[in-house]
Short mmCIF file of C-alpha atoms and ligand atoms in Angstrom, two decimals:
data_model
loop_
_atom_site.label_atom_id
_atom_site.label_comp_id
_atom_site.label_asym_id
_atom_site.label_seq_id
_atom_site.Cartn_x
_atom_site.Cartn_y
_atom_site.Cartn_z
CA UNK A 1 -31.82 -103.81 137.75
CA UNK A 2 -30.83 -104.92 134.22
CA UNK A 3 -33.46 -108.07 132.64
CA UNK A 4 -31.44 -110.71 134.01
CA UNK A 5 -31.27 -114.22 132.85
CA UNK A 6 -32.13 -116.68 135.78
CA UNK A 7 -32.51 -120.17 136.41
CA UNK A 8 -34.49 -121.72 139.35
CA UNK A 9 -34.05 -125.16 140.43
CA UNK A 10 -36.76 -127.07 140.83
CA UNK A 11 -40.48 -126.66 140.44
CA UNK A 12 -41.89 -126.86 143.99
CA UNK A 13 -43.85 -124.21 145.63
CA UNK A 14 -40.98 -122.12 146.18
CA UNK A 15 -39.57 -122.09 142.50
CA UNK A 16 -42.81 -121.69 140.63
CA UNK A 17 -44.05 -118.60 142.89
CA UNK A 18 -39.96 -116.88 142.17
CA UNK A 19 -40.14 -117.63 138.51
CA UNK A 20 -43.48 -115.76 138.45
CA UNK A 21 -42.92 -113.27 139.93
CA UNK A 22 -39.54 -112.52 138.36
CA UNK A 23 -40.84 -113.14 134.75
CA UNK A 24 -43.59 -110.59 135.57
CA UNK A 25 -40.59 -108.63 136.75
CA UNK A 26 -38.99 -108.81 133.12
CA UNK A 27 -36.06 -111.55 133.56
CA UNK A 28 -35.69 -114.32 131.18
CA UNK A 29 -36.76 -117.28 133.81
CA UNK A 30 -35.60 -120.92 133.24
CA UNK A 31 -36.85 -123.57 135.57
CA UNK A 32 -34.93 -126.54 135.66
CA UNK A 33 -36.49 -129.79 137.54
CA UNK A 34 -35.78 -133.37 137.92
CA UNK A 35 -38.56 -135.25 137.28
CA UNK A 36 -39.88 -136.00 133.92
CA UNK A 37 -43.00 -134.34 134.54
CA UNK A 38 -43.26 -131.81 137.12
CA UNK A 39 -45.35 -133.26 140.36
CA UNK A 40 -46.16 -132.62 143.49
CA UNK A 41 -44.78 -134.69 146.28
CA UNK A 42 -46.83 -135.54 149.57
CA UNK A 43 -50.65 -134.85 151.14
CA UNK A 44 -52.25 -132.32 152.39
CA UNK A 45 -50.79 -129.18 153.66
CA UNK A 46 -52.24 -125.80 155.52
CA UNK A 47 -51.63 -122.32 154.08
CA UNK A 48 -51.40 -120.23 156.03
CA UNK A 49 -52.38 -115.89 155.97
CA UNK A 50 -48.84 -115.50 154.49
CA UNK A 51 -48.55 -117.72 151.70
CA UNK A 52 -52.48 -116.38 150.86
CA UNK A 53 -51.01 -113.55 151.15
CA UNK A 54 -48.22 -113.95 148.21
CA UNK A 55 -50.49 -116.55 146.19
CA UNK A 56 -52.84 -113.25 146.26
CA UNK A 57 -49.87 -111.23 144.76
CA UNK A 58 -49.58 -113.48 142.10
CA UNK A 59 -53.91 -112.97 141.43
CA UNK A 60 -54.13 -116.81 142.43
CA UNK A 61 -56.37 -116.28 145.53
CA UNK A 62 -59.38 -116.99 143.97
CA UNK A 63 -57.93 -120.23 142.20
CA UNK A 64 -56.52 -121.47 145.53
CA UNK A 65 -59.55 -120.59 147.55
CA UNK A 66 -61.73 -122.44 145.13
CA UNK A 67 -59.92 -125.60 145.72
CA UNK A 68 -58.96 -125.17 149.51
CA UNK A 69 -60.98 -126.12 152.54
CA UNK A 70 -61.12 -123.28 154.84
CA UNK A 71 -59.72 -123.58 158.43
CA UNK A 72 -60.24 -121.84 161.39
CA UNK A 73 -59.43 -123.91 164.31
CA UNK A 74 -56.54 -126.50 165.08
CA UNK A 75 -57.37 -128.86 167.60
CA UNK A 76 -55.61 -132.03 169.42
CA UNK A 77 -57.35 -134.02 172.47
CA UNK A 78 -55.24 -136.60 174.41
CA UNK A 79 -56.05 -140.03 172.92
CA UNK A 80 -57.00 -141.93 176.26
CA UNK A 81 -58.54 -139.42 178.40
CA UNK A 82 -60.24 -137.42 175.55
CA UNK A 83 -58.84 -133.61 176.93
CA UNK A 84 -58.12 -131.02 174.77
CA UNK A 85 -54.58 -130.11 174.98
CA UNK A 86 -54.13 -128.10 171.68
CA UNK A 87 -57.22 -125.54 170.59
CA UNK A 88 -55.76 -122.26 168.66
CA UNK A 89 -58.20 -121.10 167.00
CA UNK A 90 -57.17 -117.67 164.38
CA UNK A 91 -60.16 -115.69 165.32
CA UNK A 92 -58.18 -115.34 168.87
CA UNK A 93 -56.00 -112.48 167.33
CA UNK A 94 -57.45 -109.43 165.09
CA UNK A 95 -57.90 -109.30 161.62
CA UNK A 96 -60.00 -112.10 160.20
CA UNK A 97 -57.34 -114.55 159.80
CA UNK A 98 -57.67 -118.16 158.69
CA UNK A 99 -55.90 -121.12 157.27
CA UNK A 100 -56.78 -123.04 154.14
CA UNK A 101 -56.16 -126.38 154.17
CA UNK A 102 -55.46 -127.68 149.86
CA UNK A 103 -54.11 -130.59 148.17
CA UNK A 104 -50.40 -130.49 147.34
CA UNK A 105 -51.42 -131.18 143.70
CA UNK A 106 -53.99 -128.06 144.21
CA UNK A 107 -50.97 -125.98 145.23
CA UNK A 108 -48.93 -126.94 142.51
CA UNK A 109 -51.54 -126.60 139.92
CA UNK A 110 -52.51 -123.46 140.63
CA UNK A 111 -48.51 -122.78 140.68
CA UNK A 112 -47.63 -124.71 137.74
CA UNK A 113 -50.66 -123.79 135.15
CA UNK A 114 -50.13 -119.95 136.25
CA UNK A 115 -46.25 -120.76 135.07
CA UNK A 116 -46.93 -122.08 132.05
CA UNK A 117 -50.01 -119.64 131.30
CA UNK A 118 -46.95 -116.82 131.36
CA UNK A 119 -45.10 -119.14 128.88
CA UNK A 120 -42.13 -119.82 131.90
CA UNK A 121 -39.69 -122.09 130.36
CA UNK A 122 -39.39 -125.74 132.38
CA UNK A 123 -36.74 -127.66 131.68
CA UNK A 124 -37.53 -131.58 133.41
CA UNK A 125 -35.13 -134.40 133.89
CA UNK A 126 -32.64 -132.35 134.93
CA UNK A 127 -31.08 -133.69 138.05
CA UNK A 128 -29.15 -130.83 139.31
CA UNK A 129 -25.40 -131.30 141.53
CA UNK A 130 -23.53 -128.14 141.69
CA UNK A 131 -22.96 -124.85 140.45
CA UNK A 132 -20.01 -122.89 139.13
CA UNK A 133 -18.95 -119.77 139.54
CA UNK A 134 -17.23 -118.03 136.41
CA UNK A 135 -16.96 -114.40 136.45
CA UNK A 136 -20.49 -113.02 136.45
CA UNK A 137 -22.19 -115.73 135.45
CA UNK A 138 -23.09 -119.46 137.44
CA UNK A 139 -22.74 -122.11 135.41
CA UNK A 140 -24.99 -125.34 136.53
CA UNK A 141 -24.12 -128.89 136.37
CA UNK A 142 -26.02 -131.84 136.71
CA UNK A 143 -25.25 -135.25 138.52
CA UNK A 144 -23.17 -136.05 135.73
CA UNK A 145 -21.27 -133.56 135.92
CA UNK A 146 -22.58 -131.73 132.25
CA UNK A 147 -23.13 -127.74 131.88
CA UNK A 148 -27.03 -127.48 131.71
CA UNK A 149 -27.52 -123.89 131.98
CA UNK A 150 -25.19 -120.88 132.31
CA UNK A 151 -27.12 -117.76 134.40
CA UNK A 152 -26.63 -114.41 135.65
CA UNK A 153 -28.48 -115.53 138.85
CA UNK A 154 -29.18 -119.25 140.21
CA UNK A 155 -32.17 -119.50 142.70
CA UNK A 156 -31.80 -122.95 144.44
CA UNK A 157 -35.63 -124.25 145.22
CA UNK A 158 -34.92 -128.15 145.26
CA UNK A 159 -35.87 -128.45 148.46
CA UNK A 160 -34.86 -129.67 152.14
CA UNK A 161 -31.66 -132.44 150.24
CA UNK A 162 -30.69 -129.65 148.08
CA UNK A 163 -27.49 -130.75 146.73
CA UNK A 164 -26.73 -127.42 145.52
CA UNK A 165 -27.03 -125.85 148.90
CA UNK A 166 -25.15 -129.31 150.48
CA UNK A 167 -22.36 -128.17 148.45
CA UNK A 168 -22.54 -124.39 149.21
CA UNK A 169 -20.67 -123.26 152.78
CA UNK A 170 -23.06 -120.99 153.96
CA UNK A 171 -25.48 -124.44 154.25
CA UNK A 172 -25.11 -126.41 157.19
CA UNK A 173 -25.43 -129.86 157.02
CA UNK A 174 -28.69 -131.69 156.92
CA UNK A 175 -30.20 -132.83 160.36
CA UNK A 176 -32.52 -135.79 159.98
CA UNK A 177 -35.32 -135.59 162.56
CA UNK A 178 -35.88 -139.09 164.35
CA UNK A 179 -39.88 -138.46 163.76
CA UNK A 180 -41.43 -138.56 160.57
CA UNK A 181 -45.27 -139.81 159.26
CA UNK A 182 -47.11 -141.47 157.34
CA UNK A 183 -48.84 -139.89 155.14
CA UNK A 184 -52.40 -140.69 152.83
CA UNK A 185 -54.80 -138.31 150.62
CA UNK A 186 -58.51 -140.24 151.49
CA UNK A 187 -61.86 -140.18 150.47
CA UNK A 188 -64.74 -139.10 153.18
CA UNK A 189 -64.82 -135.60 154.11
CA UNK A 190 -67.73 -136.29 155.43
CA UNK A 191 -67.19 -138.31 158.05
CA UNK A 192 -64.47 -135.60 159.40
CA UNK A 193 -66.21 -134.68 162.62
CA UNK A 194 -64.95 -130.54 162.33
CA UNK A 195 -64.60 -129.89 158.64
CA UNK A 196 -63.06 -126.23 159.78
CA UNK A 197 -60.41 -128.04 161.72
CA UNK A 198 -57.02 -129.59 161.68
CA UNK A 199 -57.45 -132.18 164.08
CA UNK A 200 -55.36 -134.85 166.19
CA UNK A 201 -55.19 -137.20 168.52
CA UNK A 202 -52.21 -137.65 170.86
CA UNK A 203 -50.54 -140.61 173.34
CA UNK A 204 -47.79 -139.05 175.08
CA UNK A 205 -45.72 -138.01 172.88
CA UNK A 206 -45.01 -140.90 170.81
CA UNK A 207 -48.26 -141.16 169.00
CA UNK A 208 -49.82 -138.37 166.87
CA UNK A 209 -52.69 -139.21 164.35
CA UNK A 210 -54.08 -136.27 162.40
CA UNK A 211 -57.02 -135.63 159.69
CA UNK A 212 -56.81 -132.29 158.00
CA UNK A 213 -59.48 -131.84 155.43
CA UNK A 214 -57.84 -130.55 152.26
CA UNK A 215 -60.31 -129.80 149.42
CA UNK A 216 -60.09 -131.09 146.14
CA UNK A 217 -57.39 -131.59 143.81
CA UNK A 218 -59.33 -129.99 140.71
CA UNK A 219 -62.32 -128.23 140.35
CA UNK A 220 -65.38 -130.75 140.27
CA UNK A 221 -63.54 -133.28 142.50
CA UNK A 222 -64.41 -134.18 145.29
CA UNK A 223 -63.25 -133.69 148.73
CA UNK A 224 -60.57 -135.42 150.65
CA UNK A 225 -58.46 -135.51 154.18
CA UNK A 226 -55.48 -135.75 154.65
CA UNK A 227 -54.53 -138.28 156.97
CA UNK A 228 -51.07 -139.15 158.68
CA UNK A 229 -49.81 -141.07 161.56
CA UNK A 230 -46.39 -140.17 163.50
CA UNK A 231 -44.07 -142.59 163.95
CA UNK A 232 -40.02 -143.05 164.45
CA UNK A 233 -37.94 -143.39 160.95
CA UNK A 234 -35.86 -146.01 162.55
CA UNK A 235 -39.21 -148.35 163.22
CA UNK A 236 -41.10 -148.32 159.85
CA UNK A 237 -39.78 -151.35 158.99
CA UNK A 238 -40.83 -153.14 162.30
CA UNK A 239 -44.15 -151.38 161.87
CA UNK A 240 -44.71 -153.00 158.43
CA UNK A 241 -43.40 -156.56 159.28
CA UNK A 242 -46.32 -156.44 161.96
CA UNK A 243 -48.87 -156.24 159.78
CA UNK A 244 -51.25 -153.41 158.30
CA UNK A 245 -53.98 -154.76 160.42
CA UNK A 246 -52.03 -154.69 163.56
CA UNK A 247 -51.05 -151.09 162.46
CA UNK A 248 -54.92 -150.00 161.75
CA UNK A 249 -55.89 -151.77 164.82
CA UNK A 250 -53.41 -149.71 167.13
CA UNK A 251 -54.86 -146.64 165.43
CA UNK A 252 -58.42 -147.35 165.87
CA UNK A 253 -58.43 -147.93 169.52
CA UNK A 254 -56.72 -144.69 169.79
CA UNK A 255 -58.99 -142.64 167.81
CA UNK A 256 -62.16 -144.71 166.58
CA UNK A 257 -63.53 -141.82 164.16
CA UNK A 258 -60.51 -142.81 161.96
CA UNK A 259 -62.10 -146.61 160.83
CA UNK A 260 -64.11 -145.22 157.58
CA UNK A 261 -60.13 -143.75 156.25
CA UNK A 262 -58.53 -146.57 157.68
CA UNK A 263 -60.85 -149.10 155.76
CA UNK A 264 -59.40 -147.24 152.33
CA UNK A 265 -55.68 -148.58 153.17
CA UNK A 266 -55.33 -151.91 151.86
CA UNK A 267 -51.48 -151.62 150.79
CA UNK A 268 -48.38 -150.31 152.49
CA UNK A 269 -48.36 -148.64 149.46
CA UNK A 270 -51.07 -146.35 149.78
CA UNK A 271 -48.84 -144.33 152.97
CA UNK A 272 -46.45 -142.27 151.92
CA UNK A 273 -43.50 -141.80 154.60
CA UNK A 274 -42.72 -138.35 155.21
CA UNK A 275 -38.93 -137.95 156.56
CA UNK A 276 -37.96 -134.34 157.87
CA UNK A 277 -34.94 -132.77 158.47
CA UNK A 278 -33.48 -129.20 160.02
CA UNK A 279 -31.46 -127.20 158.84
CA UNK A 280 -30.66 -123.47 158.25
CA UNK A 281 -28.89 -121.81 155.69
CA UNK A 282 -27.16 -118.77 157.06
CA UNK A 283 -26.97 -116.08 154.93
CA UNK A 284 -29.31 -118.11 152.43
CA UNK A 285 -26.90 -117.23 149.43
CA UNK A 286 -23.31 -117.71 148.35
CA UNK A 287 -21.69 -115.69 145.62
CA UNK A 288 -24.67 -115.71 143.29
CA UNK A 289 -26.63 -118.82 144.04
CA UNK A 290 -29.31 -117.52 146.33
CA UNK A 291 -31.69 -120.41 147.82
CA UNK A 292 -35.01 -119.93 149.14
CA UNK A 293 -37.88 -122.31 150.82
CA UNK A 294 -36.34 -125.49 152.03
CA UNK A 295 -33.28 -125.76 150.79
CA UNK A 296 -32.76 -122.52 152.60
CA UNK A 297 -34.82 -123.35 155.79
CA UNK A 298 -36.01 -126.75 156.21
CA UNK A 299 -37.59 -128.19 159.34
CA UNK A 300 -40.21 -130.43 161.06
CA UNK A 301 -44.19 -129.71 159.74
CA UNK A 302 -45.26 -129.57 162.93
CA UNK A 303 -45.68 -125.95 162.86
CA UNK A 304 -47.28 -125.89 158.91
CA UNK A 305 -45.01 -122.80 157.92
CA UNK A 306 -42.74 -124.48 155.39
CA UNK A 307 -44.57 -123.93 152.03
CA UNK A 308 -45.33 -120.92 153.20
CA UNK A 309 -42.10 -119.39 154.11
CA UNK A 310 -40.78 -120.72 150.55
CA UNK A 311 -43.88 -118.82 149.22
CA UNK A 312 -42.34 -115.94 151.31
CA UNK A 313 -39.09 -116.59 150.36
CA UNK A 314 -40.00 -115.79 146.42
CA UNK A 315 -41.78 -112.66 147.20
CA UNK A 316 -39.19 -111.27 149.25
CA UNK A 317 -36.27 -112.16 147.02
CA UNK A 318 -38.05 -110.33 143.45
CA UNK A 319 -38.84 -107.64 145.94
CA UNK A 320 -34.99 -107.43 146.88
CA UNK A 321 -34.24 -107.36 143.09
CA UNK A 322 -36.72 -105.17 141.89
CA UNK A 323 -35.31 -102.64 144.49
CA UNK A 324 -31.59 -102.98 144.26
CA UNK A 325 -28.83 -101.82 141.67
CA UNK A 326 -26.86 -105.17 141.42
CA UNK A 327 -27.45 -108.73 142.45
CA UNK A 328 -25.01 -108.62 145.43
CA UNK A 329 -26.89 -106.21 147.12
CA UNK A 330 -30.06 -107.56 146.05
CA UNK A 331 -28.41 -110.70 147.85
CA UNK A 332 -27.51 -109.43 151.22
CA UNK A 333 -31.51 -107.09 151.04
CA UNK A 334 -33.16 -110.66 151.06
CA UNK A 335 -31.30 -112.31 153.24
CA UNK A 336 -31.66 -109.15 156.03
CA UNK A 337 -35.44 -109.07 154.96
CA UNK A 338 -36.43 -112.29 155.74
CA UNK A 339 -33.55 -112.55 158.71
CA UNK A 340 -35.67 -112.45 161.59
CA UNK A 341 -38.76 -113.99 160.22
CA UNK A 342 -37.05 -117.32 159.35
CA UNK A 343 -34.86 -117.51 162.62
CA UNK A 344 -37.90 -117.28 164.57
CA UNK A 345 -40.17 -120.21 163.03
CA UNK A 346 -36.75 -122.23 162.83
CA UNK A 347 -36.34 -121.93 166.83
CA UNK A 348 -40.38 -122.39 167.00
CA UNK A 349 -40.28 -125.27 165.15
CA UNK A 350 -37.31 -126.62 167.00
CA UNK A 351 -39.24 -126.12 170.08
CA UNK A 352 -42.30 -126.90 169.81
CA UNK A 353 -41.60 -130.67 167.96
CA UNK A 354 -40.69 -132.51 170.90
CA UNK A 355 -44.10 -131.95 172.51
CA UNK A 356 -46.01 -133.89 170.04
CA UNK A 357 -43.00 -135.90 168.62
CA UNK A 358 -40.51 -137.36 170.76
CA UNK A 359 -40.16 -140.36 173.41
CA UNK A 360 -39.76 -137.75 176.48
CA UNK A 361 -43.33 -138.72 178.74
CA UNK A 362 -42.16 -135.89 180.77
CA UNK A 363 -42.62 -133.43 177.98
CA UNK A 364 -45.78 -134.64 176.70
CA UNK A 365 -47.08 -134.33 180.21
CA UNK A 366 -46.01 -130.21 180.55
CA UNK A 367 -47.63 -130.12 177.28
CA UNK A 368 -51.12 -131.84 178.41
CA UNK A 369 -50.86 -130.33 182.11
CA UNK A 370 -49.10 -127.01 181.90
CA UNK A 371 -49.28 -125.97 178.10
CA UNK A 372 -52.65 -126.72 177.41
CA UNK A 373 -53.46 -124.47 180.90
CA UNK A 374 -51.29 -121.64 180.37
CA UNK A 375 -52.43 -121.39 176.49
CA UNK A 376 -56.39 -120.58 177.23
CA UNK A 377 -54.62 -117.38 179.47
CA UNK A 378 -54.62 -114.07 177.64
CA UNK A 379 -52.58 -113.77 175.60
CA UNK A 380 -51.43 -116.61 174.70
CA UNK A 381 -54.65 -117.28 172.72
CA UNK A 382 -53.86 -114.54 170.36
CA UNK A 383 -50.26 -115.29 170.55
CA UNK A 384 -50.25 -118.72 169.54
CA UNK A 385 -53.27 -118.04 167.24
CA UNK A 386 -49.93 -115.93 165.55
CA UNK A 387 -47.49 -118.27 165.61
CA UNK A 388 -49.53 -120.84 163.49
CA UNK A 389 -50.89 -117.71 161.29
CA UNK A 390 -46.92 -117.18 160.42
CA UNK A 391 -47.81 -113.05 161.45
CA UNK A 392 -45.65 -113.35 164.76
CA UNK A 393 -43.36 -110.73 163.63
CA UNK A 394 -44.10 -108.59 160.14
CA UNK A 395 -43.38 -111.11 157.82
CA UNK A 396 -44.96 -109.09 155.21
CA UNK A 397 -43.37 -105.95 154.58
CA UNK A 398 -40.03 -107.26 154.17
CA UNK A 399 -41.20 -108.86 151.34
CA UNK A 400 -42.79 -105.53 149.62
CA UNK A 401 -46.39 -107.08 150.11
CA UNK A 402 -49.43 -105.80 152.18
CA UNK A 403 -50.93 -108.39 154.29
CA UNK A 404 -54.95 -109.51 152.13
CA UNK A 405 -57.79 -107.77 153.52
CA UNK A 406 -59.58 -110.81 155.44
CA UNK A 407 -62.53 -108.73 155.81
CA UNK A 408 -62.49 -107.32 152.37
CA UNK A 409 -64.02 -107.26 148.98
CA UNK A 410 -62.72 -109.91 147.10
CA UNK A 411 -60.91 -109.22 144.04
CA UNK A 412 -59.67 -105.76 145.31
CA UNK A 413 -56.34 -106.66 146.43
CA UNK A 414 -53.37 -105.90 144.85
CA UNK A 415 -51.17 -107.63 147.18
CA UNK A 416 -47.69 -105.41 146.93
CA UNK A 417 -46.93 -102.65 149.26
C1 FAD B 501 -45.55 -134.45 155.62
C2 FAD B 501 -45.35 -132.99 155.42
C3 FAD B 501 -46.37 -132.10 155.76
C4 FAD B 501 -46.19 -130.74 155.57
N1 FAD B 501 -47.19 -129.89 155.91
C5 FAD B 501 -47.04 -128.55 155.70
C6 FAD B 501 -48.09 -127.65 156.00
O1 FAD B 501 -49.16 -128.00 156.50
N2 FAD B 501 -47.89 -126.32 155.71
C7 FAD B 501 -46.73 -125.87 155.17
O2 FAD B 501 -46.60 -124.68 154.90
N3 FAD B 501 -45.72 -126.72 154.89
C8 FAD B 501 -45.84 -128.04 155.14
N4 FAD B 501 -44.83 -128.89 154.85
C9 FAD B 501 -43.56 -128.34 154.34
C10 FAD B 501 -43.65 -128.07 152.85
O3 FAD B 501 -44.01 -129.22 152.16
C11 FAD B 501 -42.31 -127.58 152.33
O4 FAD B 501 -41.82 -126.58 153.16
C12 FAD B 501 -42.47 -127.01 150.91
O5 FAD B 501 -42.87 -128.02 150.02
C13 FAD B 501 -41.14 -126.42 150.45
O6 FAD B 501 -41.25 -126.00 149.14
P1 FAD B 501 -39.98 -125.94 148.19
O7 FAD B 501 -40.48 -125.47 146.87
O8 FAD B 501 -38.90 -125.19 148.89
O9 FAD B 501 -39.42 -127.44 148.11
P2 FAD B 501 -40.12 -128.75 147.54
O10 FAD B 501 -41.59 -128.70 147.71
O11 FAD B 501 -39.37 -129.88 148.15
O12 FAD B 501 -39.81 -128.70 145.98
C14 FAD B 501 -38.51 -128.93 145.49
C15 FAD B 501 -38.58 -129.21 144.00
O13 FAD B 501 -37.23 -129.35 143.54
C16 FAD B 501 -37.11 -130.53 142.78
N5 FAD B 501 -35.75 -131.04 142.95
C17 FAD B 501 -35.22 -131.65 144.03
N6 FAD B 501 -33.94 -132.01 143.81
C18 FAD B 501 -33.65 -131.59 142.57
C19 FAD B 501 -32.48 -131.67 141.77
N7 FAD B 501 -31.36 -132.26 142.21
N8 FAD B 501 -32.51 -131.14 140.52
C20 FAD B 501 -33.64 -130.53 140.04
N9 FAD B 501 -34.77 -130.45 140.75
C21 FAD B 501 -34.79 -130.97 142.00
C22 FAD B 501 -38.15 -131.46 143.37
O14 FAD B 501 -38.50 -132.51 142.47
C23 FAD B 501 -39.30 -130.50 143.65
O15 FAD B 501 -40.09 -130.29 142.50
C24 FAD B 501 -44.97 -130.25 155.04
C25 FAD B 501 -43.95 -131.15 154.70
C26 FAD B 501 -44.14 -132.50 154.90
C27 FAD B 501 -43.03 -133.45 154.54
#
């Protein structure tokens, strides 16, 4: 393939890890974001084998790592009675496997100062609208309708509202989920009770509190949790107008361990409300606007793949280029590659959100009765010890990587296949 000039838009997980890995590839890479300053949005999140896997590829393992909290186990007991009804743990399928839990702004650091370390151009206040096609070329446009970049290739990373991929017809439309969460970054890692675990707490299926300890934002920090509390979209407001002491009360007599986090949230303010939504993008290009991570495949957290199937997404994509003659064909490579890998996760995630966030008693009680049985029966440990891992079905060699050598030397691994 010809150096190609391409512009990515937005600077989340997804866009960085593309424009790295296609400036290393040779292209002239523009990133083009809306903020002012390029931020991440949001708490905590889990990374999972596969996105270590492609942050390896781009050598930031050992910056990641550094920052991350490492996590082997996730584990959710029924609120009232105190029974475990979630415990995967990784070790429960082959190969060393484990989660780190980071920061967003760890994530995007590591992301954003490797970016700018290979003198990536990023372009901010951009709010970007719609593309069009002339010829060979995409021309971008923002939300006043103004020509702010003309490219031989667009990669849409804005995320899960896209308006790019809104406009595109191979996007369907946007499903808001009912659930969303509230969302803090707290002091006290300490007082986490299982500092290798993502834990919860659940009542039915309507309440779902969660600490995930998530490492430090920059070196020399110290350590936090991530903390968020489930809750319908439709009744934050009703939530709020009862008070923050009502709302802190409701959660301590559901999980006491929470009080020393709780006692940190003084202010609405200090939650952030996290609203999903669904949807697929099938094939995840049109003409020659290509999108990857959320705006290609967005859905409920519930199963923690999303940054790292946008992580994914960028190393199969420069893998699709690197190997093809033309960008059509480079096109329709990456959206075969990651084909399976994304359909999969999308159904999981479809399917397994209800149990832990709906109204439906019935289904929270197959989840505490039957579920929680059936998963300690071989093999569902090691097959839901894959699911969360991401490694249900080769996710890697479609994207020209090799999966990182768990048990390895550090610092030997190359990363591509
Ligand atoms: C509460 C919560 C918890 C989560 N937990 C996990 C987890 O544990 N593990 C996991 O893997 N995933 C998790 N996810 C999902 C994960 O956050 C996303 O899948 C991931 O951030 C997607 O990355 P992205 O780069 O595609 O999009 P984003 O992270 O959304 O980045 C999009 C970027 O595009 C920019 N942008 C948006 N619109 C425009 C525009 N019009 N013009 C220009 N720029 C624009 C944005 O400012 C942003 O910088 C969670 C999500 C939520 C909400």
């Amino acid at each position: 393939m010809r150096q190609l000039d391409i512009g990515v838009a937005g600077a989340g997980p997804a866009g960085l890890a593309v424009a790295l890995f296609l400036s290393r590839a040779g292209h002239r890479v523009e990133i083009l974001e809306r903020f002012e300053t390029p931020a991440p949005v949001g708490s905590g999140l889990l990374m999972q084998p596969t996105g270590l896997t492609v942050l390896a590829a781009l050598g930031l393992f050992d910056t990641i790592h550094a920052l991350g909290n490492r996590i082997d186990r996730l584990h959710g007991a029924d609120a009232v009675s105190g029974r475990t009804v979630l415990d995967v743990r990784y070790d429960a399928a082959p190969g060393g496997r484990y989660g780190l839990a980071v920061q967003r702004a760890a994530l995007f650091n590591t992301l954003h100062d490797a970016a700018v370390a290979d003198g990536i151009t990023i372009r901010t206040g951009v709010n970007l609208a719609s593309t069009e096609q002339r010829g060979d070329r995409v021309v971008l446009k923002n939300v006043g309708h103004e020509e702010v970049g003309n490219f031989d290739l667009v990669i849409d990373a804005s995320g899960a509202r896209s308006m790019l991929a809104a406009g595109s017809a191979s996007s369907r439309a946007v499903r808001d989920l009912t659930y969303g969460a509230f969302w803090a970054t707290l002091d006290g890692a300490d007082a986490v009770y299982d500092r290798s675990a993502l834990s919860q707490r659940y009542d039915k299926a309507k309440v779902m509190i969660g600490l995930l300890p998530a490492g430090r934002a920059t070196l020399g920090e110290r350590d936090q949790v991530a903390f968020f509390w489930s809750l319908k979209v439709a009744d934050v407001e009703a939530v709020k107008a009862a008070g923050l002491d009502r709302w802190k009360s409701i959660i301590r007599d559901h999980w006491p361990d929470c009080a020393p986090f709780l006692d940190q949230i003084n202010d609405w303010d200090r939650l952030r409300l996290a609203r999903y939504a669904h949807r697929t993008a099938l094939p995840p290009y049109a003409g020659r606007l290509v999108f990857i991570g959320d705006s290609a495949h967005s859905t409920s957290p519930q199963l923690g793949q999303g940054a790292n199937m946008a992580l994914l997404d960028a190393a199969a994509l420069s893998h699709a280029l690197a190997r093809s003659d033309d960008i059509p064909s480079a096109l329709a490579a990456y959206g075969q590659g990651r084909r399976n890998h994304v359909r999969l996760f999308q159904l999981l995630s479809l399917a397994f959100t209800p149990f832990y966030q709906s109204d439906s008693s019935a289904i929270a009680w197959v989840r505490d009765r039957l579920v929680s049985t059936i998963a300690k029966v071989p093999p569902m440990p090691g097959l839901l010890a894959a699911i969360v891992a991401g490694t249900l079905i080769d996710p890697f060699t479609s994207a020209g990587l090799t999966e990182y050598d768990w048990q390895g030397e550090p610092g030997l691994f190359s990363g591509m296949a």
